[in-house]
């Protein structure tokens, strides 16, 4: 249970094999007041999300990943942002695994890539990615994440109340560092 | 020299680095904008990380260049990674040399690859020297703290 809207922070899982890009995305996300977990591979991302080799562990009693009450995973992740080009499991592979998983499919996924390839972009969007960001990722890109996060969480009930504020956030000029704690915008 | 003069020097050097295309204005300025009281050294940190990573990649590139036959696919992969990091910190000249390098990899041009690697290293070194001076200036000007 959340303590209150003002205390809540969205949690973003960032996946990128580049240590520089992980540091960058982490800073971008933290500047926007998100809690961040950064991992260097799709496999580690799935481990973190509680999904191992099998698709869904919901019928296994010991599985820590899925809470019995709802289909949301115990590790509360409100959005996943992943690089496309990674060794082993690509961002696209990761996206597919997430969308194929009962427990994870509702988590919004955003893809990042240094290649501006329309076929790649379309494939990802068709597979269910919410957005496709061209690297290097900017603050203006990160500002586009907030409405996607509202959708994916149990905070949806509070979504209506705060919709006005959410829209304000998006229109905030990039260079203004507005510190907001959850839904309170302090200017 | 007083703080204001030092700060002007810093601004001047930043403009110069951008004009000479060492750095991409948008990307580098964004990096600096991401600094705040709780993360006053973000830019220097990420650049230092970049050097560590480039050192690692240069070793791998070197190995691939000296493999017989030359492993172009592997080379392309490493250069691609390095190009990405360069782009993330706004290092245009370095990034452009990587683009050239990749073209030689794709063409399977061994000579071209060897030359391209020299150019990449040269630009990387040049940028490193410039940034060292820049960060020193920033420190002197007390620019770690941004208002």
XYZ file of C-alpha atoms in Angstrom:
334
model
C 0.000 0.000 0.000
C 1.325 3.432 -0.791
C 1.628 5.950 1.986
C 0.212 8.780 -0.084
C 0.374 10.324 -3.519
C 2.894 12.921 -2.471
C 5.346 10.290 -1.296
C 5.053 7.986 -4.274
C 7.757 7.878 -6.870
C 7.563 6.074 -10.159
C 10.125 3.354 -10.546
C 11.822 2.966 -13.889
C 13.902 -0.024 -14.909
C 16.580 1.048 -17.388
C 18.348 -1.547 -19.509
C 21.494 -0.732 -21.487
C 24.763 -2.559 -22.014
C 26.674 0.718 -22.312
C 27.910 1.980 -18.972
C 27.937 5.560 -20.236
C 24.383 5.366 -21.470
C 23.258 3.774 -18.214
C 24.750 6.651 -16.301
C 23.135 9.154 -18.609
C 19.665 7.637 -18.545
C 19.900 7.253 -14.804
C 20.691 10.933 -14.366
C 17.967 11.972 -16.793
C 15.405 9.869 -14.956
C 16.494 10.922 -11.477
C 16.407 14.572 -12.523
C 12.784 13.925 -13.400
C 12.230 12.509 -9.918
C 11.951 8.881 -10.886
C 13.403 6.082 -8.869
C 15.794 4.165 -11.109
C 17.196 0.686 -11.314
C 19.720 0.259 -14.117
C 20.849 -3.129 -15.414
C 23.196 -4.045 -18.213
C 21.286 -6.796 -19.983
C 17.856 -8.106 -20.905
C 18.490 -11.238 -18.868
C 19.249 -9.206 -15.758
C 16.141 -7.149 -16.435
C 13.979 -10.260 -16.513
C 15.638 -11.549 -13.364
C 14.895 -8.286 -11.635
C 11.302 -8.451 -12.792
C 11.029 -11.931 -11.391
C 10.826 -13.704 -14.704
C 13.418 -16.387 -15.263
C 13.556 -18.883 -18.071
C 9.911 -19.895 -17.804
C 7.265 -17.529 -19.085
C 5.273 -17.075 -15.933
C 5.893 -18.357 -12.454
C 2.406 -17.625 -11.169
C 1.570 -21.263 -10.514
C 4.751 -21.931 -8.571
C 4.132 -21.273 -4.906
C 7.647 -20.173 -3.994
C 7.984 -17.649 -6.808
C 8.636 -14.306 -5.139
C 7.818 -12.357 -8.236
C 4.060 -12.517 -8.395
C 1.866 -11.355 -5.563
C -1.178 -13.517 -4.987
C -3.685 -10.671 -4.952
C -3.208 -9.180 -8.378
C -1.283 -9.757 -11.535
C 1.287 -7.049 -10.810
C 4.756 -8.173 -9.910
C 6.096 -7.638 -6.408
C 8.955 -5.576 -7.684
C 7.106 -2.411 -8.519
C 8.250 -1.173 -11.880
C 6.174 1.468 -13.591
C 8.065 1.615 -16.858
C 10.901 -0.159 -18.608
C 13.234 1.745 -20.888
C 15.629 -0.376 -22.868
C 18.325 -0.049 -25.480
C 17.591 -1.910 -28.685
C 21.077 -3.058 -29.611
C 22.413 -5.308 -26.896
C 24.443 -8.513 -27.069
C 22.500 -11.696 -26.399
C 18.961 -10.526 -25.750
C 18.134 -7.416 -27.754
C 15.730 -4.758 -26.535
C 13.223 -6.139 -28.993
C 13.576 -9.650 -27.550
C 13.086 -8.206 -24.092
C 10.021 -6.299 -25.226
C 8.505 -9.486 -26.619
C 9.184 -11.472 -23.486
C 7.553 -8.782 -21.383
C 4.491 -8.537 -23.598
C 4.153 -12.323 -23.656
C 4.232 -12.506 -19.873
C 0.966 -12.487 -17.965
C 2.508 -10.737 -15.003
C 4.538 -8.162 -16.890
C 2.645 -7.345 -20.069
C 1.011 -4.236 -18.682
C 4.287 -2.535 -17.853
C 4.923 0.132 -20.473
C 8.126 -0.372 -22.452
C 10.130 2.285 -24.248
C 12.901 1.479 -26.704
C 16.058 3.536 -27.277
C 18.302 3.207 -30.278
C 21.118 5.019 -32.001
C 19.759 3.865 -35.386
C 16.915 5.743 -36.998
C 15.529 2.767 -38.887
C 11.807 3.018 -39.692
C 11.391 -0.759 -39.971
C 12.960 -1.219 -36.561
C 10.821 1.497 -35.050
C 7.634 0.088 -36.529
C 8.439 -3.423 -35.412
C 8.893 -2.237 -31.850
C 5.759 -0.144 -31.816
C 3.775 -3.016 -33.296
C 5.101 -5.305 -30.602
C 3.705 -2.908 -28.016
C 6.452 -0.417 -27.234
C 5.000 2.909 -26.146
C 7.727 5.098 -27.563
C 10.942 4.869 -29.486
C 13.679 7.307 -28.545
C 16.625 8.105 -30.734
C 19.924 8.223 -28.859
C 21.386 10.236 -27.329
C 18.285 10.487 -25.193
C 17.337 13.992 -24.093
C 15.428 15.422 -21.212
C 12.603 16.287 -23.610
C 12.294 12.556 -24.364
C 12.172 11.653 -20.690
C 9.450 14.257 -20.231
C 7.297 12.186 -22.575
C 7.335 9.233 -20.201
C 5.008 10.453 -17.502
C 1.646 9.853 -19.218
C 2.721 6.309 -20.017
C 3.456 5.633 -16.387
C 0.090 6.733 -15.216
C -1.484 3.982 -17.287
C 0.482 1.063 -15.986
C 0.071 1.324 -12.229
C -2.445 1.043 -9.426
C -2.106 4.819 -9.202
C -4.638 4.959 -11.999
C -7.351 5.974 -9.530
C -5.342 9.047 -8.697
C -4.735 9.616 -12.389
C -7.795 11.802 -12.834
C -7.004 14.113 -9.948
C -3.498 14.654 -11.114
C -4.019 14.726 -14.833
C -3.895 18.481 -14.804
C -0.576 18.489 -13.039
C 0.800 15.800 -15.300
C 0.046 17.939 -18.327
C 1.778 20.870 -16.681
C 4.864 18.786 -16.199
C 5.067 17.921 -19.855
C 4.863 21.524 -20.886
C 7.504 22.603 -18.432
C 10.403 23.998 -20.468
C 13.358 21.644 -20.497
C 15.847 23.950 -18.992
C 13.742 24.650 -15.942
C 14.623 22.275 -13.199
C 11.307 21.887 -11.503
C 11.618 19.633 -8.543
C 8.499 17.711 -7.981
C 7.918 15.118 -5.382
C 5.358 12.688 -6.692
C 2.486 14.857 -7.783
C 3.372 18.106 -6.100
C 4.942 20.629 -8.399
C 7.132 23.065 -6.502
C 8.149 26.010 -8.661
C 41.713 36.350 -11.242
C 38.280 36.728 -9.711
C 35.504 34.204 -9.968
C 33.545 36.113 -12.587
C 36.547 36.345 -14.853
C 37.166 32.638 -14.408
C 33.547 31.870 -15.217
C 33.789 33.939 -18.357
C 36.864 31.957 -19.297
C 34.942 28.739 -18.792
C 32.056 29.969 -20.945
C 34.512 31.079 -23.569
C 36.252 27.745 -23.624
C 32.960 25.903 -23.831
C 31.936 28.002 -26.858
C 35.288 27.394 -28.440
C 35.063 23.625 -27.962
C 31.630 23.696 -29.550
C 32.734 25.900 -32.445
C 35.652 23.633 -33.174
C 33.248 20.696 -33.139
C 34.992 18.908 -30.343
C 31.651 18.943 -28.630
C 28.048 18.972 -29.728
C 26.339 21.992 -28.237
C 22.991 20.432 -27.495
C 24.306 17.264 -25.958
C 27.109 18.772 -23.901
C 25.025 21.650 -22.596
C 22.353 19.150 -21.602
C 24.937 17.201 -19.653
C 25.946 20.324 -17.793
C 22.314 21.164 -17.150
C 21.902 17.799 -15.465
C 24.296 18.873 -12.745
C 22.845 20.155 -9.523
C 23.728 20.459 -5.874
C 23.457 16.750 -5.256
C 25.283 15.837 -8.464
C 27.741 18.672 -8.997
C 30.310 16.632 -10.912
C 28.117 14.661 -13.242
C 29.820 15.816 -16.438
C 33.302 15.016 -15.252
C 32.077 11.679 -13.914
C 30.482 10.608 -17.145
C 33.485 11.763 -19.169
C 35.802 9.800 -16.859
C 33.593 6.773 -17.370
C 33.869 7.364 -21.073
C 37.683 7.260 -20.904
C 37.645 4.037 -18.934
C 35.291 2.474 -21.404
C 37.163 3.739 -24.437
C 40.355 2.304 -23.026
C 38.646 -1.078 -22.777
C 37.240 -0.836 -26.284
C 40.540 0.336 -27.789
C 42.207 -2.807 -26.455
C 39.535 -4.959 -28.045
C 39.732 -3.055 -31.297
C 43.479 -3.487 -31.292
C 43.104 -7.228 -30.837
C 40.553 -7.469 -33.618
C 42.775 -5.424 -35.916
C 45.624 -7.836 -35.354
C 43.620 -10.986 -35.750
C 44.416 -12.942 -38.875
C 42.244 -12.654 -40.851
C 41.034 -9.299 -39.557
C 37.712 -9.759 -37.798
C 35.636 -7.034 -39.456
C 32.341 -8.016 -37.892
C 33.797 -7.858 -34.417
C 35.539 -4.609 -35.219
C 32.311 -3.079 -36.422
C 30.625 -4.141 -33.213
C 33.265 -2.514 -31.014
C 33.370 0.663 -33.065
C 29.591 0.808 -32.943
C 29.713 0.686 -29.165
C 32.354 3.363 -29.035
C 30.449 5.526 -31.464
C 27.425 5.312 -29.193
C 29.333 6.428 -26.114
C 30.975 9.271 -28.000
C 27.609 10.424 -29.154
C 26.217 10.294 -25.633
C 28.818 12.694 -24.288
C 28.581 14.920 -27.347
C 32.026 14.107 -28.751
C 31.291 14.904 -32.407
C 34.703 14.635 -33.980
C 35.326 11.307 -32.305
C 31.902 10.092 -33.349
C 32.494 11.125 -36.956
C 35.774 9.244 -37.070
C 33.896 6.207 -35.772
C 31.417 6.530 -38.618
C 34.307 6.436 -41.082
C 35.836 3.506 -39.281
C 32.575 1.587 -39.496
C 32.458 2.144 -43.241
C 35.865 0.563 -43.638
C 34.752 -2.354 -41.483
C 31.681 -2.931 -43.598
C 33.783 -2.724 -46.749
C 36.293 -5.195 -45.320
C 39.067 -2.691 -45.935
C 41.957 -3.632 -43.649
C 44.186 -0.672 -44.523
C 41.292 1.684 -44.111
C 40.513 0.225 -40.698
C 44.046 0.631 -39.456
C 44.150 4.245 -40.587
C 40.700 4.955 -39.217
C 41.688 3.627 -35.815
C 44.663 5.982 -35.725
C 42.356 8.872 -36.481
C 39.884 7.808 -33.810
C 42.634 7.603 -31.235
C 44.000 10.957 -32.324
C 40.661 12.704 -31.936
C 40.033 10.957 -28.651
C 43.370 12.184 -27.296
C 42.778 15.716 -28.548
C 39.394 15.852 -26.867
C 40.804 14.424 -23.675
C 43.416 17.172 -23.475
C 40.858 19.886 -24.151
C 38.446 18.533 -21.550
C 41.192 18.253 -18.943
C 41.843 21.958 -19.304
C 38.141 22.674 -19.321
C 37.417 20.778 -16.128
C 40.378 22.384 -14.432
C 39.051 25.804 -15.342
C 35.614 24.863 -14.061
C 37.030 23.777 -10.768
C 38.978 26.971 -10.398
C 35.885 28.967 -11.167
C 33.994 27.036 -8.528
C 31.570 25.865 -11.166
C 30.887 22.552 -9.542
C 28.072 24.327 -7.748
C 25.431 25.509 -10.166
C 22.774 27.980 -9.107
